[in-house]
């Protein structure tokens, strides 16, 4: 017992000494901790989704080609994209950092935390395809502008065109205004349906002002 206390006291003393001399946790560990914190703040743990009787109401038993359609059963628990463990979170950040760099991986996580729940096995192969098409530096910058590309499968990344690159600039430019632009976009998409229901030409009224 006495030896155990001595070991514990020595360990605590060693930690104080390290801290006093400016020794800290490795940078990659600190960045990973911050990335996990960002993700967990953006997507806190919630109660598992449970399907209700309405989930399957009106859904046919078979697709048009005869394939059976699986229906959620009442009380069945569903899994969200963001329902991942801290270990999975750290694994995705590590995979991202290996491809794009530690600081860049944290910047990407800050921009779009949900990327840590994407399939991290695609990060490297997809980047390789974009590098082949656009060059390594341009491919890296493109993903930093539009982190949503990390959800793209490697085989789809291989078909990227100039439109993919150009769209990344649009995404980066409009990101600060997303809270304003998104409701406006949803309204414009809903206008035809609203006109069909009300019989009023909303677009004509808007353009006449």
Coordinates of N, CA and C in Angstrom, one line a residue, residues 39-165:
X39 N -17.7 18.4 -33.1 CA -18.7 17.5 -33.6 C -19.8 17.2 -32.6
X40 N -19.4 16.9 -31.4 CA -20.3 16.6 -30.3 C -21.2 17.8 -29.9
X41 N -20.6 19.0 -30.1 CA -21.4 20.2 -29.8 C -22.5 20.4 -30.9
X42 N -22.1 20.2 -32.1 CA -23.0 20.3 -33.3 C -24.0 19.2 -33.3
X43 N -23.7 18.0 -32.9 CA -24.6 16.9 -32.9 C -24.6 16.1 -31.6
X44 N -25.2 16.7 -30.6 CA -25.3 16.1 -29.3 C -26.0 14.8 -29.3
X45 N -25.7 13.9 -28.4 CA -26.4 12.6 -28.4 C -27.9 12.8 -28.1
X46 N -28.7 12.1 -28.9 CA -30.2 12.2 -28.7 C -30.7 10.8 -28.5
X47 N -32.0 10.7 -28.1 CA -32.7 9.4 -28.0 C -32.7 8.8 -29.3
X48 N -32.5 7.5 -29.4 CA -32.6 6.8 -30.7 C -34.0 7.0 -31.4
X49 N -33.9 7.2 -32.7 CA -35.2 7.3 -33.5 C -36.0 6.0 -33.4
X50 N -37.3 6.2 -33.1 CA -38.2 5.1 -33.1 C -39.3 5.2 -34.1
X51 N -39.4 4.3 -35.0 CA -40.4 4.3 -36.0 C -41.8 4.2 -35.5
X52 N -42.7 5.0 -36.0 CA -44.1 4.9 -35.6 C -44.9 4.1 -36.6
X53 N -46.2 3.9 -36.4 CA -47.0 3.2 -37.3 C -47.2 4.0 -38.6
X54 N -47.0 5.4 -38.5 CA -47.1 6.2 -39.7 C -45.9 6.1 -40.6
X55 N -44.8 5.6 -40.1 CA -43.6 5.5 -41.0 C -43.9 4.6 -42.2
X56 N -44.7 3.6 -42.1 CA -44.9 2.7 -43.2 C -46.3 2.9 -43.9
X57 N -47.1 3.9 -43.3 CA -48.4 4.0 -43.9 C -48.4 4.5 -45.3
X58 N -49.1 3.8 -46.2 CA -49.1 4.1 -47.6 C -48.0 3.6 -48.4
X59 N -47.0 3.0 -47.8 CA -45.8 2.5 -48.5 C -46.1 1.1 -49.1
X60 N -46.0 0.9 -50.4 CA -46.3 -0.4 -51.0 C -45.3 -1.5 -50.5
X61 N -45.7 -2.7 -50.6 CA -44.9 -3.8 -50.1 C -43.8 -4.1 -51.1
X62 N -44.0 -3.8 -52.4 CA -43.0 -4.1 -53.4 C -42.7 -3.0 -54.3
X63 N -41.5 -2.9 -54.8 CA -41.2 -1.8 -55.8 C -41.7 -2.2 -57.2
X64 N -41.6 -1.3 -58.1 CA -42.2 -1.5 -59.5 C -41.6 -2.7 -60.2
X65 N -40.3 -3.1 -59.8 CA -39.7 -4.2 -60.4 C -39.9 -5.5 -59.6
X66 N -40.7 -5.4 -58.6 CA -41.0 -6.6 -57.8 C -40.1 -6.8 -56.6
X67 N -39.1 -5.9 -56.4 CA -38.2 -6.0 -55.2 C -39.0 -5.6 -53.9
X68 N -38.9 -6.5 -52.9 CA -39.6 -6.2 -51.6 C -39.0 -4.9 -51.0
X69 N -39.9 -4.0 -50.5 CA -39.5 -2.8 -49.8 C -39.6 -3.0 -48.3
X70 N -38.5 -2.8 -47.7 CA -38.4 -3.0 -46.2 C -39.1 -1.8 -45.6
X71 N -40.1 -2.1 -44.7 CA -40.8 -1.1 -43.9 C -40.3 -1.1 -42.5
X72 N -40.2 0.1 -41.9 CA -39.8 0.2 -40.5 C -41.0 -0.3 -39.7
X73 N -40.6 -1.1 -38.7 CA -41.7 -1.6 -37.8 C -41.9 -0.6 -36.6
X74 N -43.1 -0.6 -36.1 CA -43.4 0.3 -35.0 C -42.5 -0.1 -33.8
X75 N -41.9 1.0 -33.2 CA -41.0 0.8 -32.1 C -39.6 0.5 -32.5
X76 N -39.3 0.3 -33.8 CA -38.0 -0.1 -34.2 C -37.1 1.1 -34.1
X77 N -35.8 0.9 -33.7 CA -34.9 2.0 -33.5 C -34.1 2.2 -34.8
X78 N -34.0 3.5 -35.2 CA -33.2 3.8 -36.4 C -31.9 4.5 -36.1
X79 N -31.0 4.5 -37.0 CA -29.7 5.1 -36.7 C -29.5 6.3 -37.6
X80 N -29.1 7.4 -37.0 CA -28.8 8.6 -37.7 C -27.4 8.6 -38.3
X81 N -27.1 9.4 -39.3 CA -25.8 9.5 -39.8 C -24.8 10.0 -38.8
X82 N -25.3 10.9 -37.9 CA -24.4 11.4 -36.8 C -24.3 10.6 -35.6
X83 N -24.9 9.4 -35.6 CA -24.9 8.5 -34.4 C -23.6 7.7 -34.4
X84 N -22.5 8.4 -34.2 CA -21.2 7.7 -34.2 C -20.5 7.9 -32.8
X85 N -19.6 7.0 -32.5 CA -18.9 7.0 -31.2 C -17.7 8.0 -31.3
X86 N -17.2 8.3 -30.1 CA -16.0 9.2 -30.1 C -14.8 8.6 -30.8
X87 N -14.7 7.3 -30.7 CA -13.6 6.5 -31.4 C -13.7 6.7 -32.9
X88 N -15.0 6.6 -33.4 CA -15.2 6.7 -34.8 C -14.9 8.2 -35.3
X89 N -15.2 9.1 -34.4 CA -15.0 10.5 -34.7 C -13.5 10.8 -34.8
X90 N -12.7 10.2 -33.9 CA -11.3 10.4 -33.9 C -10.6 9.7 -35.1
X91 N -11.2 8.5 -35.4 CA -10.6 7.8 -36.6 C -10.8 8.6 -37.9
X92 N -12.0 9.2 -38.0 CA -12.3 10.0 -39.2 C -11.4 11.2 -39.3
X93 N -11.2 11.9 -38.1 CA -10.3 13.1 -38.1 C -8.9 12.7 -38.4
X94 N -8.4 11.5 -37.9 CA -7.1 11.0 -38.2 C -6.9 10.8 -39.7
X95 N -7.9 10.1 -40.3 CA -7.9 9.8 -41.8 C -7.9 11.1 -42.6
X96 N -8.6 12.1 -42.1 CA -8.7 13.4 -42.8 C -7.4 14.1 -42.7
X97 N -6.8 14.1 -41.5 CA -5.5 14.8 -41.3 C -4.4 14.1 -42.1
X98 N -4.4 12.8 -42.3 CA -3.4 12.1 -43.1 C -3.4 12.5 -44.6
X99 N -4.6 12.9 -45.0 CA -4.7 13.3 -46.4 C -4.5 14.8 -46.6
X100 N -5.1 15.6 -45.8 CA -5.2 17.1 -46.0 C -4.3 17.9 -45.0
X101 N -3.8 17.2 -44.0 CA -3.0 17.9 -43.0 C -3.8 18.2 -41.7
X102 N -3.1 18.3 -40.6 CA -3.8 18.4 -39.3 C -4.6 19.7 -39.2
X103 N -3.9 20.8 -39.5 CA -4.6 22.1 -39.4 C -5.8 22.2 -40.4
X104 N -5.5 21.7 -41.6 CA -6.6 21.8 -42.6 C -7.8 20.9 -42.2
X105 N -7.5 19.7 -41.6 CA -8.5 18.8 -41.2 C -9.4 19.5 -40.1
X106 N -8.8 20.3 -39.2 CA -9.6 21.0 -38.2 C -10.4 22.1 -38.8
X107 N -9.8 22.8 -39.8 CA -10.5 23.8 -40.5 C -11.8 23.3 -41.2
X108 N -11.6 22.1 -41.8 CA -12.7 21.5 -42.5 C -13.8 21.1 -41.5
X109 N -13.3 20.5 -40.4 CA -14.3 20.1 -39.3 C -15.1 21.3 -38.8
X110 N -14.4 22.4 -38.6 CA -15.1 23.7 -38.2 C -16.1 24.1 -39.2
X111 N -15.8 24.0 -40.5 CA -16.7 24.4 -41.5 C -17.9 23.5 -41.6
X112 N -17.7 22.2 -41.5 CA -18.8 21.2 -41.7 C -18.5 20.0 -40.8
X113 N -18.9 20.1 -39.5 CA -18.6 19.1 -38.6 C -19.1 17.7 -39.0
X114 N -20.2 17.6 -39.8 CA -20.8 16.3 -40.1 C -19.9 15.5 -40.9
X115 N -18.8 16.0 -41.5 CA -17.9 15.2 -42.3 C -17.2 14.1 -41.5
X116 N -17.2 14.3 -40.2 CA -16.6 13.2 -39.4 C -17.4 12.0 -39.3
X117 N -18.7 12.1 -39.8 CA -19.5 10.9 -39.8 C -19.6 10.3 -41.2
X118 N -18.8 10.9 -42.2 CA -18.7 10.3 -43.5 C -17.8 9.1 -43.5
X119 N -17.9 8.3 -44.6 CA -17.0 7.1 -44.7 C -15.6 7.5 -44.9
X120 N -14.7 7.4 -43.9 CA -13.4 8.0 -44.0 C -12.5 7.1 -44.9
X121 N -13.0 6.0 -45.3 CA -12.2 5.2 -46.3 C -12.2 5.8 -47.7
X122 N -13.1 6.7 -47.9 CA -13.1 7.4 -49.2 C -12.2 8.6 -49.3
X123 N -11.8 9.2 -48.2 CA -11.0 10.4 -48.2 C -9.8 10.4 -49.0
X124 N -9.0 9.4 -48.8 CA -7.7 9.2 -49.6 C -7.9 8.9 -51.0
X125 N -8.7 7.9 -51.4 CA -8.9 7.5 -52.8 C -9.6 8.7 -53.6
X126 N -10.5 9.4 -53.0 CA -11.2 10.4 -53.7 C -10.2 11.6 -53.9
X127 N -9.4 11.9 -52.9 CA -8.4 13.0 -53.1 C -7.4 12.6 -54.2
X128 N -7.1 11.4 -54.3 CA -6.2 10.9 -55.3 C -6.8 11.1 -56.7
X129 N -8.0 10.9 -56.9 CA -8.7 11.1 -58.2 C -8.8 12.6 -58.5
X130 N -9.1 13.4 -57.5 CA -9.2 14.9 -57.8 C -7.8 15.4 -58.1
X131 N -6.8 14.9 -57.4 CA -5.4 15.3 -57.7 C -5.0 15.0 -59.1
X132 N -5.4 13.8 -59.6 CA -5.1 13.4 -60.9 C -5.7 14.4 -62.0
X133 N -6.9 14.9 -61.6 CA -7.7 15.7 -62.6 C -7.2 17.2 -62.5
X134 N -7.1 17.7 -61.2 CA -6.9 19.1 -61.0 C -5.5 19.5 -60.5
X135 N -4.7 18.5 -60.0 CA -3.5 18.7 -59.4 C -3.7 18.7 -57.8
X136 N -2.6 18.3 -57.1 CA -2.7 18.1 -55.7 C -3.2 19.3 -54.9
X137 N -2.5 20.5 -55.2 CA -2.8 21.7 -54.4 C -4.2 22.2 -54.7
X138 N -4.6 22.1 -56.0 CA -6.0 22.6 -56.4 C -7.0 21.7 -55.8
X139 N -6.8 20.4 -55.8 CA -7.7 19.5 -55.2 C -7.9 19.7 -53.7
X140 N -6.8 20.0 -53.0 CA -6.9 20.2 -51.6 C -7.7 21.5 -51.3
X141 N -7.4 22.6 -52.1 CA -8.1 23.8 -51.9 C -9.6 23.7 -52.2
X142 N -9.9 22.9 -53.2 CA -11.3 22.7 -53.6 C -12.1 22.1 -52.4
X143 N -11.5 21.1 -51.8 CA -12.2 20.4 -50.7 C -12.3 21.4 -49.5
X144 N -11.3 22.2 -49.2 CA -11.4 23.2 -48.2 C -12.5 24.1 -48.4
X145 N -12.7 24.5 -49.6 CA -13.9 25.4 -50.0 C -15.2 24.7 -49.8
X146 N -15.2 23.4 -50.3 CA -16.5 22.7 -50.2 C -16.3 21.3 -49.6
X147 N -16.3 21.2 -48.3 CA -16.0 20.0 -47.5 C -17.1 18.9 -47.8
X148 N -18.2 19.3 -48.4 CA -19.3 18.3 -48.7 C -18.8 17.3 -49.7
X149 N -17.7 17.6 -50.4 CA -17.1 16.7 -51.4 C -16.6 15.4 -50.8
X150 N -16.3 15.5 -49.5 CA -15.8 14.3 -48.8 C -16.8 13.2 -48.7
X151 N -18.0 13.5 -49.1 CA -19.1 12.4 -49.1 C -19.1 11.7 -50.4
X152 N -18.2 12.1 -51.4 CA -18.2 11.6 -52.7 C -17.4 10.3 -52.8
X153 N -17.9 9.3 -53.4 CA -17.2 8.0 -53.5 C -16.1 8.2 -54.5
X154 N -15.0 7.4 -54.4 CA -13.8 7.6 -55.3 C -14.2 7.4 -56.8
X155 N -15.1 6.5 -57.1 CA -15.5 6.2 -58.5 C -16.2 7.4 -59.0
X156 N -16.9 8.2 -58.2 CA -17.6 9.4 -58.6 C -16.6 10.6 -58.7
X157 N -15.7 10.6 -57.8 CA -14.6 11.6 -57.8 C -13.9 11.6 -59.1
X158 N -13.7 10.4 -59.7 CA -13.0 10.2 -60.9 C -13.7 10.9 -62.1
X159 N -14.9 11.2 -61.9 CA -15.7 11.8 -63.0 C -15.8 13.3 -62.9
X160 N -15.1 13.9 -61.9 CA -15.2 15.3 -61.6 C -14.8 16.2 -62.9
X161 N -15.4 17.3 -63.0 CA -15.2 18.2 -64.1 C -14.9 19.6 -63.6
X162 N -14.7 20.5 -64.5 CA -14.5 21.9 -64.1 C -15.7 22.5 -63.3
X163 N -16.9 21.9 -63.6 CA -18.1 22.4 -62.8 C -17.9 22.0 -61.3
X164 N -17.3 20.9 -61.0 CA -17.0 20.6 -59.6 C -16.1 21.6 -59.0
X165 N -15.1 22.0 -59.7 CA -14.2 23.0 -59.2 C -14.9 24.4 -59.0

